[in-house]
PDB file of N, CA and C in Angstrom:
ATOM      1  N   MET A  23       0.993  -1.273   0.100  1.00 45.00           N
ATOM      2  CA  MET A  23       0.299  -0.020   0.563  1.00 45.00           C
ATOM      3  C   MET A  23       1.149   1.720   0.157  1.00 45.00           C
ATOM      4  N   ASP A  24       0.927   1.612  -0.906  1.00 46.00           N
ATOM      5  CA  ASP A  24       1.005   2.966  -0.614  1.00 46.00           C
ATOM      6  C   ASP A  24       0.537   4.788  -0.710  1.00 46.00           C
ATOM      7  N   VAL A  25       1.283   4.982   0.647  1.00 42.00           N
ATOM      8  CA  VAL A  25       0.813   6.196   0.625  1.00 42.00           C
ATOM      9  C   VAL A  25       1.831   7.985   1.399  1.00 42.00           C
ATOM     10  N   THR A  26       1.400   8.651   0.203  1.00 42.00           N
ATOM     11  CA  THR A  26       2.007  10.224   0.811  1.00 42.00           C
ATOM     12  C   THR A  26       1.545  11.497   1.390  1.00 42.00           C
ATOM     13  N   VAL A  27       2.799  11.285   2.614  1.00 37.00           N
ATOM     14  CA  VAL A  27       2.355  12.492   3.160  1.00 37.00           C
ATOM     15  C   VAL A  27       3.336  13.429   3.525  1.00 37.00           C
ATOM     16  N   SER A  28       2.595  14.337   2.702  1.00 37.00           N
ATOM     17  CA  SER A  28       3.561  15.816   3.614  1.00 37.00           C
ATOM     18  C   SER A  28       3.387  16.429   5.051  1.00 37.00           C
ATOM     19  N   LEU A  29       4.382  17.218   5.558  1.00 36.00           N
ATOM     20  CA  LEU A  29       3.834  17.275   6.441  1.00 36.00           C
ATOM     21  C   LEU A  29       3.791  18.775   6.682  1.00 36.00           C
ATOM     22  N   SER A  30       4.370  19.188   5.155  1.00 36.00           N
ATOM     23  CA  SER A  30       4.028  20.577   5.208  1.00 36.00           C
ATOM     24  C   SER A  30       2.793  21.353   4.671  1.00 36.00           C
ATOM     25  N   THR A  31       1.752  20.498   3.638  1.00 33.00           N
ATOM     26  CA  THR A  31       1.012  20.548   3.535  1.00 33.00           C
ATOM     27  C   THR A  31      -0.146  19.549   3.343  1.00 33.00           C
ATOM     28  N   PRO A  32      -0.689  19.731   4.418  1.00 34.00           N
ATOM     29  CA  PRO A  32      -1.436  18.426   4.379  1.00 34.00           C
ATOM     30  C   PRO A  32      -3.142  18.155   3.431  1.00 34.00           C
ATOM     31  N   GLN A  33      -3.397  18.993   2.055  1.00 35.00           N
ATOM     32  CA  GLN A  33      -4.065  18.182   1.105  1.00 35.00           C
ATOM     33  C   GLN A  33      -2.611  17.819   0.685  1.00 35.00           C
ATOM     34  N   ALA A  34      -1.328  17.294   0.619  1.00 35.00           N
ATOM     35  CA  ALA A  34      -0.512  16.531  -0.287  1.00 35.00           C
ATOM     36  C   ALA A  34      -0.602  14.519   0.731  1.00 35.00           C
ATOM     37  N   VAL A  35      -1.819  14.761   1.652  1.00 34.00           N
ATOM     38  CA  VAL A  35      -1.735  12.986   1.864  1.00 34.00           C
ATOM     39  C   VAL A  35      -3.292  12.877   0.972  1.00 34.00           C
ATOM     40  N   SER A  36      -2.397  11.355   0.282  1.00 35.00           N
ATOM     41  CA  SER A  36      -3.215  11.479  -0.591  1.00 35.00           C
ATOM     42  C   SER A  36      -3.823   9.665  -0.518  1.00 35.00           C
ATOM     43  N   TRP A  37      -5.098   9.489  -0.587  1.00 36.00           N
ATOM     44  CA  TRP A  37      -5.389   7.645  -0.896  1.00 36.00           C
ATOM     45  C   TRP A  37      -6.791   7.960  -1.890  1.00 36.00           C
ATOM     46  N   PRO A  38      -6.539   6.374  -1.432  1.00 39.00           N
ATOM     47  CA  PRO A  38      -8.671   6.864  -1.807  1.00 39.00           C
ATOM     48  C   PRO A  38      -9.160   6.300  -0.964  1.00 39.00           C
ATOM     49  N   LEU A  39     -10.806   6.806  -0.388  1.00 38.00           N
ATOM     50  CA  LEU A  39     -11.410   7.308   0.440  1.00 38.00           C
ATOM     51  C   LEU A  39     -12.694   7.124  -0.105  1.00 38.00           C
ATOM     52  N   PRO A  40     -13.875   5.943   1.076  1.00 39.00           N
ATOM     53  CA  PRO A  40     -14.334   5.285   0.042  1.00 39.00           C
ATOM     54  C   PRO A  40     -15.822   6.563  -0.421  1.00 39.00           C
ATOM     55  N   ILE A  41     -16.470   6.344  -1.611  1.00 38.00           N
ATOM     56  CA  ILE A  41     -16.907   7.967  -1.693  1.00 38.00           C
ATOM     57  C   ILE A  41     -18.356   7.566  -0.565  1.00 38.00           C
ATOM     58  N   ASP A  42     -19.526   6.625  -0.885  1.00 44.00           N
ATOM     59  CA  ASP A  42     -20.336   5.876  -0.484  1.00 44.00           C
ATOM     60  C   ASP A  42     -20.278   4.923   0.961  1.00 44.00           C
ATOM     61  N   ASP A  43     -20.663   5.981   2.240  1.00 47.00           N
ATOM     62  CA  ASP A  43     -20.143   5.548   3.664  1.00 47.00           C
ATOM     63  C   ASP A  43     -20.404   3.602   3.438  1.00 47.00           C
ATOM     64  N   ASP A  44     -22.229   3.815   3.165  1.00 49.00           N
ATOM     65  CA  ASP A  44     -22.688   2.469   3.641  1.00 49.00           C
ATOM     66  C   ASP A  44     -21.868   1.322   2.886  1.00 49.00           C
ATOM     67  N   GLN A  45     -20.853   1.604   1.430  1.00 48.00           N
ATOM     68  CA  GLN A  45     -20.632   0.712   0.272  1.00 48.00           C
ATOM     69  C   GLN A  45     -19.579  -0.232   1.145  1.00 48.00           C
ATOM     70  N   ALA A  46     -19.323  -1.364   1.442  1.00 46.00           N
ATOM     71  CA  ALA A  46     -18.162  -2.327   2.031  1.00 46.00           C
ATOM     72  C   ALA A  46     -17.134  -2.370   1.662  1.00 46.00           C
ATOM     73  N   PRO A  47     -15.911  -2.492   1.413  1.00 48.00           N
ATOM     74  CA  PRO A  47     -14.465  -2.458   0.892  1.00 48.00           C
ATOM     75  C   PRO A  47     -15.576  -3.933   0.433  1.00 48.00           C
ATOM     76  N   ALA A  48     -14.028  -4.094  -1.451  1.00 55.00           N
ATOM     77  CA  ALA A  48     -14.582  -5.245  -1.957  1.00 55.00           C
ATOM     78  C   ALA A  48     -13.528  -6.169  -1.543  1.00 55.00           C
ATOM     79  N   ASP A  49     -12.437  -6.413  -0.622  1.00 61.00           N
ATOM     80  CA  ASP A  49     -11.899  -7.043   0.188  1.00 61.00           C
ATOM     81  C   ASP A  49     -12.456  -7.313   1.625  1.00 61.00           C
ATOM     82  N   PRO A  50     -12.503  -7.888   2.658  1.00 85.00           N
ATOM     83  CA  PRO A  50     -13.449  -7.586   4.278  1.00 85.00           C
ATOM     84  C   PRO A  50     -12.127  -7.523   4.645  1.00 85.00           C
ATOM     85  N   VAL A  51     -10.055  -7.245   4.277  1.00 88.00           N
ATOM     86  CA  VAL A  51      -9.718  -7.231   5.266  1.00 88.00           C
ATOM     87  C   VAL A  51      -9.553  -6.170   4.041  1.00 88.00           C
ATOM     88  N   SER A  52      -9.151  -4.541   5.053  1.00 89.00           N
ATOM     89  CA  SER A  52      -8.657  -3.302   4.328  1.00 89.00           C
ATOM     90  C   SER A  52      -8.224  -2.295   5.834  1.00 89.00           C
ATOM     91  N   ALA A  53      -7.547  -1.453   5.446  1.00 90.00           N
ATOM     92  CA  ALA A  53      -6.699  -0.196   5.813  1.00 90.00           C
ATOM     93  C   ALA A  53      -7.808  -0.017   6.846  1.00 90.00           C
ATOM     94  N   LEU A  54      -7.710   0.500   8.545  1.00 91.00           N
ATOM     95  CA  LEU A  54      -8.750   0.606   9.317  1.00 91.00           C
ATOM     96  C   LEU A  54      -9.437   2.367   8.986  1.00 91.00           C
ATOM     97  N   HIS A  55      -8.625   3.196   8.092  1.00 89.00           N
ATOM     98  CA  HIS A  55      -9.397   4.560   7.606  1.00 89.00           C
ATOM     99  C   HIS A  55     -10.061   4.385   6.528  1.00 89.00           C
ATOM    100  N   LEU A  56     -10.025   3.357   5.351  1.00 88.00           N
ATOM    101  CA  LEU A  56     -10.475   2.755   4.569  1.00 88.00           C
ATOM    102  C   LEU A  56     -12.302   1.787   4.806  1.00 88.00           C
ATOM    103  N   GLY A  57     -12.161   1.631   5.774  1.00 90.00           N
ATOM    104  CA  GLY A  57     -13.953   0.848   6.023  1.00 90.00           C
ATOM    105  C   GLY A  57     -14.340   1.310   6.436  1.00 90.00           C
ATOM    106  N   PRO A  58     -15.921   1.299   6.157  1.00 90.00           N
ATOM    107  CA  PRO A  58     -17.398   1.230   6.107  1.00 90.00           C
ATOM    108  C   PRO A  58     -17.150   1.692   7.650  1.00 90.00           C
ATOM    109  N   LEU A  59     -18.112   2.971   7.968  1.00 91.00           N
ATOM    110  CA  LEU A  59     -19.045   3.682   8.573  1.00 91.00           C
ATOM    111  C   LEU A  59     -19.780   2.693   9.157  1.00 91.00           C
ATOM    112  N   HIS A  60     -18.998   2.530  11.237  1.00 92.00           N
ATOM    113  CA  HIS A  60     -20.316   1.797  11.739  1.00 92.00           C
ATOM    114  C   HIS A  60     -20.213   0.285  11.431  1.00 92.00           C
ATOM    115  N   THR A  61     -19.258  -0.549  10.600  1.00 92.00           N
ATOM    116  CA  THR A  61     -19.258  -1.107  11.042  1.00 92.00           C
ATOM    117  C   THR A  61     -18.534  -2.175  11.493  1.00 92.00           C
ATOM    118  N   PRO A  62     -18.525  -3.438  12.010  1.00 93.00           N
ATOM    119  CA  PRO A  62     -17.773  -4.137  13.444  1.00 93.00           C
ATOM    120  C   PRO A  62     -16.480  -4.802  12.252  1.00 93.00           C
ATOM    121  N   GLY A  63     -15.796  -4.476  13.145  1.00 94.00           N
ATOM    122  CA  GLY A  63     -14.593  -5.287  12.395  1.00 94.00           C
ATOM    123  C   GLY A  63     -13.824  -5.333  13.377  1.00 94.00           C
ATOM    124  N   VAL A  64     -12.610  -6.428  13.647  1.00 95.00           N
ATOM    125  CA  VAL A  64     -11.027  -6.979  14.157  1.00 95.00           C
ATOM    126  C   VAL A  64     -10.569  -6.085  13.521  1.00 95.00           C
ATOM    127  N   LEU A  65      -8.759  -6.150  14.415  1.00 94.00           N
ATOM    128  CA  LEU A  65      -7.854  -5.528  14.368  1.00 94.00           C
ATOM    129  C   LEU A  65      -7.192  -6.753  13.484  1.00 94.00           C
ATOM    130  N   GLN A  66      -7.116  -7.260  12.290  1.00 93.00           N
ATOM    131  CA  GLN A  66      -5.909  -8.565  11.674  1.00 93.00           C
ATOM    132  C   GLN A  66      -4.982  -8.119  12.177  1.00 93.00           C
ATOM    133  N   ALA A  67      -4.059  -7.145  11.908  1.00 90.00           N
ATOM    134  CA  ALA A  67      -2.284  -7.179  11.529  1.00 90.00           C
ATOM    135  C   ALA A  67      -2.197  -5.499  11.920  1.00 90.00           C
ATOM    136  N   PHE A  68      -0.349  -5.259  11.987  1.00 90.00           N
ATOM    137  CA  PHE A  68      -0.401  -4.388  11.193  1.00 90.00           C
ATOM    138  C   PHE A  68       0.753  -4.232  10.061  1.00 90.00           C
ATOM    139  N   ALA A  69       0.354  -2.742   8.890  1.00 86.00           N
ATOM    140  CA  ALA A  69       0.818  -2.676   8.771  1.00 86.00           C
ATOM    141  C   ALA A  69       2.724  -2.889   8.418  1.00 86.00           C
ATOM    142  N   PRO A  70       3.368  -2.924   7.484  1.00 85.00           N
ATOM    143  CA  PRO A  70       4.362  -2.938   7.720  1.00 85.00           C
ATOM    144  C   PRO A  70       4.697  -1.652   8.160  1.00 85.00           C
ATOM    145  N   ALA A  71       5.694  -1.178   8.425  1.00 78.00           N
ATOM    146  CA  ALA A  71       6.766   0.247   9.961  1.00 78.00           C
ATOM    147  C   ALA A  71       7.497   0.173   8.374  1.00 78.00           C
ATOM    148  N   CYS A  72       8.185   1.071   7.407  1.00 81.00           N
ATOM    149  CA  CYS A  72       9.461   1.133   6.634  1.00 81.00           C
ATOM    150  C   CYS A  72       9.495   1.673   6.910  1.00 81.00           C
ATOM    151  N   ASP A  73       9.575   3.240   7.883  1.00 88.00           N
ATOM    152  CA  ASP A  73      10.054   3.840   8.971  1.00 88.00           C
ATOM    153  C   ASP A  73      10.334   4.435   9.936  1.00 88.00           C
ATOM    154  N   GLU A  74      10.956   4.512  10.632  1.00 91.00           N
ATOM    155  CA  GLU A  74      11.368   4.885  12.382  1.00 91.00           C
ATOM    156  C   GLU A  74       9.880   5.498  12.825  1.00 91.00           C
ATOM    157  N   ASP A  75      10.221   6.506  12.676  1.00 91.00           N
ATOM    158  CA  ASP A  75       7.890   7.504  12.442  1.00 91.00           C
ATOM    159  C   ASP A  75       6.876   6.477  13.142  1.00 91.00           C
ATOM    160  N   SER A  76       7.300   5.362  11.626  1.00 89.00           N
ATOM    161  CA  SER A  76       5.828   3.958  11.338  1.00 89.00           C
ATOM    162  C   SER A  76       5.837   3.325  13.209  1.00 89.00           C
ATOM    163  N   ARG A  77       7.665   2.907  12.660  1.00 90.00           N
ATOM    164  CA  ARG A  77       7.214   1.825  14.040  1.00 90.00           C
ATOM    165  C   ARG A  77       6.671   2.362  15.202  1.00 90.00           C
ATOM    166  N   LYS A  78       6.968   3.951  15.144  1.00 93.00           N
ATOM    167  CA  LYS A  78       7.045   4.296  16.821  1.00 93.00           C
ATOM    168  C   LYS A  78       5.147   4.790  17.031  1.00 93.00           C
ATOM    169  N   THR A  79       4.662   5.029  15.933  1.00 91.00           N
ATOM    170  CA  THR A  79       3.397   5.689  15.760  1.00 91.00           C
ATOM    171  C   THR A  79       2.743   4.193  16.093  1.00 91.00           C
ATOM    172  N   LEU A  80       3.107   2.760  15.587  1.00 91.00           N
ATOM    173  CA  LEU A  80       2.305   1.230  15.679  1.00 91.00           C
ATOM    174  C   LEU A  80       2.459   1.346  17.200  1.00 91.00           C
ATOM    175  N   ARG A  81       3.720   1.518  17.450  1.00 92.00           N
ATOM    176  CA  ARG A  81       4.279   1.426  18.792  1.00 92.00           C
ATOM    177  C   ARG A  81       2.705   2.139  19.996  1.00 92.00           C
ATOM    178  N   ARG A  82       2.722   2.742  19.997  1.00 93.00           N
ATOM    179  CA  ARG A  82       2.020   3.958  20.681  1.00 93.00           C
ATOM    180  C   ARG A  82       0.731   3.350  20.428  1.00 93.00           C
ATOM    181  N   MET A  83       0.302   2.818  19.095  1.00 92.00           N
ATOM    182  CA  MET A  83      -1.348   2.722  18.872  1.00 92.00           C
ATOM    183  C   MET A  83      -1.589   1.626  20.559  1.00 92.00           C
ATOM    184  N   ALA A  84      -0.066   0.292  19.879  1.00 92.00           N
ATOM    185  CA  ALA A  84      -0.335  -1.007  20.253  1.00 92.00           C
ATOM    186  C   ALA A  84      -0.913  -0.493  22.122  1.00 92.00           C
ATOM    187  N   GLU A  85       0.819   0.437  22.279  1.00 93.00           N
ATOM    188  CA  GLU A  85       0.962   0.817  24.201  1.00 93.00           C
ATOM    189  C   GLU A  85      -1.303   0.634  24.571  1.00 93.00           C
ATOM    190  N   ILE A  86      -1.913   2.018  23.412  1.00 93.00           N
ATOM    191  CA  ILE A  86      -3.247   2.042  24.246  1.00 93.00           C
ATOM    192  C   ILE A  86      -4.273   1.381  23.627  1.00 93.00           C
ATOM    193  N   GLY A  87      -4.285   0.067  22.908  1.00 93.00           N
ATOM    194  CA  GLY A  87      -5.118  -1.097  23.285  1.00 93.00           C
ATOM    195  C   GLY A  87      -5.682  -0.779  21.514  1.00 93.00           C
ATOM    196  N   PHE A  88      -4.548  -0.380  20.473  1.00 94.00           N
ATOM    197  CA  PHE A  88      -4.677  -1.491  19.028  1.00 94.00           C
ATOM    198  C   PHE A  88      -4.129  -2.673  18.176  1.00 94.00           C
ATOM    199  N   LEU A  89      -4.698  -3.780  19.358  1.00 93.00           N
ATOM    200  CA  LEU A  89      -3.669  -5.035  19.146  1.00 93.00           C
ATOM    201  C   LEU A  89      -4.761  -6.079  18.682  1.00 93.00           C
ATOM    202  N   PRO A  90      -3.861  -7.197  17.832  1.00 93.00           N
ATOM    203  CA  PRO A  90      -4.078  -7.748  17.004  1.00 93.00           C
ATOM    204  C   PRO A  90      -5.340  -8.697  18.103  1.00 93.00           C
ATOM    205  N   GLY A  91      -6.883  -8.716  17.061  1.00 93.00           N
ATOM    206  CA  GLY A  91      -8.144  -9.317  17.569  1.00 93.00           C
ATOM    207  C   GLY A  91      -8.865  -8.665  18.777  1.00 93.00           C
ATOM    208  N   GLU A  92      -8.515  -7.528  18.641  1.00 94.00           N
ATOM    209  CA  GLU A  92      -9.382  -6.190  19.574  1.00 94.00           C
ATOM    210  C   GLU A  92     -10.613  -5.775  18.086  1.00 94.00           C
ATOM    211  N   SER A  93     -11.462  -5.721  18.513  1.00 95.00           N
ATOM    212  CA  SER A  93     -13.102  -5.121  18.116  1.00 95.00           C
ATOM    213  C   SER A  93     -12.980  -3.790  17.857  1.00 95.00           C
ATOM    214  N   VAL A  94     -12.963  -3.501  16.475  1.00 95.00           N
ATOM    215  CA  VAL A  94     -13.033  -2.118  15.674  1.00 95.00           C
ATOM    216  C   VAL A  94     -14.062  -1.368  15.239  1.00 95.00           C
ATOM    217  N   ARG A  95     -14.442  -0.229  15.257  1.00 95.00           N
ATOM    218  CA  ARG A  95     -15.688   0.698  14.907  1.00 95.00           C
ATOM    219  C   ARG A  95     -15.216   1.682  13.949  1.00 95.00           C
ATOM    220  N   LEU A  96     -14.686   2.005  12.948  1.00 93.00           N
ATOM    221  CA  LEU A  96     -15.141   3.661  12.010  1.00 93.00           C
ATOM    222  C   LEU A  96     -16.318   4.459  12.649  1.00 93.00           C
ATOM    223  N   VAL A  97     -16.221   4.979  13.722  1.00 94.00           N
ATOM    224  CA  VAL A  97     -17.216   5.885  14.136  1.00 94.00           C
ATOM    225  C   VAL A  97     -17.797   7.066  13.920  1.00 94.00           C
ATOM    226  N   SER A  98     -16.978   8.217  12.817  1.00 93.00           N
ATOM    227  CA  SER A  98     -16.739   9.457  11.842  1.00 93.00           C
ATOM    228  C   SER A  98     -15.552   9.968  11.172  1.00 93.00           C
ATOM    229  N   ARG A  99     -16.053  10.472  10.636  1.00 89.00           N
ATOM    230  CA  ARG A  99     -14.545  11.082   9.397  1.00 89.00           C
ATOM    231  C   ARG A  99     -14.988  12.266   9.079  1.00 89.00           C
ATOM    232  N   GLY A 100     -12.853  13.337   9.958  1.00 84.00           N
ATOM    233  CA  GLY A 100     -13.344  14.442   9.452  1.00 84.00           C
ATOM    234  C   GLY A 100     -13.868  14.571   8.407  1.00 84.00           C
ATOM    235  N   TRP A 101     -14.217  16.328   7.769  1.00 80.00           N
ATOM    236  CA  TRP A 101     -15.044  16.686   6.539  1.00 80.00           C
ATOM    237  C   TRP A 101     -14.548  16.664   5.498  1.00 80.00           C
ATOM    238  N   LEU A 102     -12.904  16.786   6.163  1.00 75.00           N
ATOM    239  CA  LEU A 102     -11.138  16.934   5.449  1.00 75.00           C
ATOM    240  C   LEU A 102     -11.452  15.498   5.025  1.00 75.00           C
ATOM    241  N   ARG A 103     -10.891  15.793   3.145  1.00 70.00           N
ATOM    242  CA  ARG A 103     -10.882  13.840   2.870  1.00 70.00           C
ATOM    243  C   ARG A 103      -8.903  13.864   3.808  1.00 70.00           C
ATOM    244  N   GLY A 104      -8.898  12.460   4.131  1.00 72.00           N
ATOM    245  CA  GLY A 104      -7.292  12.211   4.816  1.00 72.00           C
ATOM    246  C   GLY A 104      -7.347  13.022   6.632  1.00 72.00           C
ATOM    247  N   GLY A 105      -8.592  13.637   6.972  1.00 81.00           N
ATOM    248  CA  GLY A 105      -8.063  14.375   7.882  1.00 81.00           C
ATOM    249  C   GLY A 105      -8.498  13.166   9.565  1.00 81.00           C
ATOM    250  N   PRO A 106      -8.816  13.594  10.497  1.00 91.00           N
ATOM    251  CA  PRO A 106      -9.152  13.294  11.301  1.00 91.00           C
ATOM    252  C   PRO A 106     -10.244  11.705  11.510  1.00 91.00           C
ATOM    253  N   ILE A 107      -9.516  10.580  12.319  1.00 93.00           N
ATOM    254  CA  ILE A 107     -11.929   9.391  12.512  1.00 93.00           C
ATOM    255  C   ILE A 107     -11.199   9.221  13.566  1.00 93.00           C
ATOM    256  N   ALA A 108     -12.785   8.770  14.027  1.00 96.00           N
ATOM    257  CA  ALA A 108     -13.233   8.848  15.228  1.00 96.00           C
ATOM    258  C   ALA A 108     -12.636   6.803  14.801  1.00 96.00           C
ATOM    259  N   VAL A 109     -12.396   6.221  16.172  1.00 96.00           N
ATOM    260  CA  VAL A 109     -12.257   5.043  16.077  1.00 96.00           C
ATOM    261  C   VAL A 109     -12.775   4.451  17.717  1.00 96.00           C
ATOM    262  N   ARG A 110     -13.495   3.770  17.389  1.00 96.00           N
ATOM    263  CA  ARG A 110     -14.119   2.625  19.082  1.00 96.00           C
ATOM    264  C   ARG A 110     -12.960   2.180  18.449  1.00 96.00           C
ATOM    265  N   VAL A 111     -12.527   1.086  19.784  1.00 94.00           N
ATOM    266  CA  VAL A 111     -11.266   0.196  19.922  1.00 94.00           C
ATOM    267  C   VAL A 111     -11.850  -0.330  21.287  1.00 94.00           C
ATOM    268  N   GLY A 112     -12.598  -1.667  21.527  1.00 88.00           N
ATOM    269  CA  GLY A 112     -13.516  -1.589  22.528  1.00 88.00           C
ATOM    270  C   GLY A 112     -14.343  -1.521  23.014  1.00 88.00           C
ATOM    271  N   GLN A 113     -14.320  -0.354  24.547  1.00 90.00           N
ATOM    272  CA  GLN A 113     -15.261   0.119  24.886  1.00 90.00           C
ATOM    273  C   GLN A 113     -14.552   1.737  25.248  1.00 90.00           C
ATOM    274  N   SER A 114     -13.243   1.991  24.013  1.00 94.00           N
ATOM    275  CA  SER A 114     -12.771   2.602  24.443  1.00 94.00           C
ATOM    276  C   SER A 114     -13.061   3.669  22.640  1.00 94.00           C
ATOM    277  N   THR A 115     -12.954   5.288  22.746  1.00 95.00           N
ATOM    278  CA  THR A 115     -12.859   5.945  21.674  1.00 95.00           C
ATOM    279  C   THR A 115     -11.861   6.328  20.914  1.00 95.00           C
ATOM    280  N   PHE A 116     -11.059   7.125  19.660  1.00 96.00           N
ATOM    281  CA  PHE A 116      -9.827   7.332  20.036  1.00 96.00           C
ATOM    282  C   PHE A 116      -9.682   8.433  18.301  1.00 96.00           C
ATOM    283  N   ALA A 117      -9.507   9.910  18.910  1.00 95.00           N
ATOM    284  CA  ALA A 117      -9.354  10.034  16.866  1.00 95.00           C
ATOM    285  C   ALA A 117      -8.289   9.711  16.377  1.00 95.00           C
ATOM    286  N   LEU A 118      -8.055   9.347  15.552  1.00 94.00           N
ATOM    287  CA  LEU A 118      -6.619   9.017  14.906  1.00 94.00           C
ATOM    288  C   LEU A 118      -6.483   9.993  13.497  1.00 94.00           C
ATOM    289  N   ARG A 119      -5.171   9.904  12.790  1.00 91.00           N
ATOM    290  CA  ARG A 119      -4.494  10.718  12.601  1.00 91.00           C
ATOM    291  C   ARG A 119      -4.352  10.014  11.454  1.00 91.00           C
ATOM    292  N   ALA A 120      -5.708   9.793   9.557  1.00 88.00           N
ATOM    293  CA  ALA A 120      -6.323   8.700   8.906  1.00 88.00           C
ATOM    294  C   ALA A 120      -4.580   8.383   8.184  1.00 88.00           C
ATOM    295  N   HIS A 121      -3.328   8.654   8.314  1.00 88.00           N
ATOM    296  CA  HIS A 121      -2.148   7.825   8.074  1.00 88.00           C
ATOM    297  C   HIS A 121      -1.734   7.432   9.664  1.00 88.00           C
ATOM    298  N   GLU A 122      -2.343   7.612  10.670  1.00 92.00           N
ATOM    299  CA  GLU A 122      -2.283   5.800  11.496  1.00 92.00           C
ATOM    300  C   GLU A 122      -2.737   5.325  11.508  1.00 92.00           C
ATOM    301  N   ALA A 123      -3.948   4.907  10.640  1.00 91.00           N
ATOM    302  CA  ALA A 123      -5.221   4.568  11.391  1.00 91.00           C
ATOM    303  C   ALA A 123      -4.830   3.784   9.028  1.00 91.00           C
ATOM    304  N   ALA A 124      -3.763   4.315   8.719  1.00 90.00           N
ATOM    305  CA  ALA A 124      -3.383   3.067   7.648  1.00 90.00           C
ATOM    306  C   ALA A 124      -2.491   1.788   8.154  1.00 90.00           C
ATOM    307  N   LEU A 125      -1.893   2.764   9.499  1.00 92.00           N
ATOM    308  CA  LEU A 125      -1.101   1.275   9.569  1.00 92.00           C
ATOM    309  C   LEU A 125      -1.679   0.380  10.285  1.00 92.00           C
ATOM    310  N   LEU A 126      -3.463   0.116  10.142  1.00 93.00           N
ATOM    311  CA  LEU A 126      -4.256  -1.294  10.745  1.00 93.00           C
ATOM    312  C   LEU A 126      -5.130  -1.830   9.600  1.00 93.00           C
ATOM    313  N   GLN A 127      -4.548  -2.688   9.883  1.00 94.00           N
ATOM    314  CA  GLN A 127      -5.316  -3.527   8.756  1.00 94.00           C
ATOM    315  C   GLN A 127      -6.204  -4.868   9.705  1.00 94.00           C
ATOM    316  N   VAL A 128      -7.427  -4.001   8.919  1.00 95.00           N
ATOM    317  CA  VAL A 128      -8.992  -4.190   9.757  1.00 95.00           C
ATOM    318  C   VAL A 128      -9.872  -6.182   8.945  1.00 95.00           C
ATOM    319  N   ARG A 129     -10.655  -6.631   9.287  1.00 94.00           N
ATOM    320  CA  ARG A 129     -10.625  -8.039   8.546  1.00 94.00           C
ATOM    321  C   ARG A 129     -12.406  -6.842   9.451  1.00 94.00           C
ATOM    322  N   TRP A 130     -12.685  -6.824   7.973  1.00 93.00           N
ATOM    323  CA  TRP A 130     -14.660  -6.319   8.167  1.00 93.00           C
ATOM    324  C   TRP A 130     -16.260  -6.958   7.914  1.00 93.00           C
ATOM    325  N   ALA A 131     -17.100  -7.271   9.066  1.00 88.00           N
ATOM    326  CA  ALA A 131     -17.863  -7.994   9.471  1.00 88.00           C
ATOM    327  C   ALA A 131     -18.819  -7.385   7.986  1.00 88.00           C
ATOM    328  N   VAL A 132     -18.845  -8.702   7.537  1.00 71.00           N
ATOM    329  CA  VAL A 132     -19.618  -8.886   5.512  1.00 71.00           C
ATOM    330  C   VAL A 132     -22.068  -8.767   5.808  1.00 71.00           C
ATOM    331  N   LYS A 133     -21.600  -7.322   5.871  1.00 58.00           N
ATOM    332  CA  LYS A 133     -23.262  -6.612   5.579  1.00 58.00           C
ATOM    333  C   LYS A 133     -23.761  -7.322   4.828  1.00 58.00           C
ATOM    334  N   VAL A 134     -25.344  -7.653   5.870  1.00 38.00           N
ATOM    335  CA  VAL A 134     -26.171  -8.859   4.678  1.00 38.00           C
ATOM    336  C   VAL A 134     -26.927  -8.180   3.651  1.00 38.00           C
TER     337      VAL A 134
END
């Protein structure tokens, strides 16, 4: 997965975000920020960390409860593309930057 992040301009953050929040991803496993709103999922794995900042971010997220096997739910997205998202992990809700959420792989429940 390629993610481009420029710290000087937030608009440079680019990745495809779903247009319709009710549309589940084609693959039931996707990065957290690409998941459908209000759909339960289970954290499967961490994406490969390619630099020291990503490794530190993953370590910090693991310390606060983002661990494989935990239940997750994407609660809301900021109005800016690539902006912050609200994520529920177990009974706690966290705000994550989209590039942080891109490091987490989630298996989403299939909508019936």
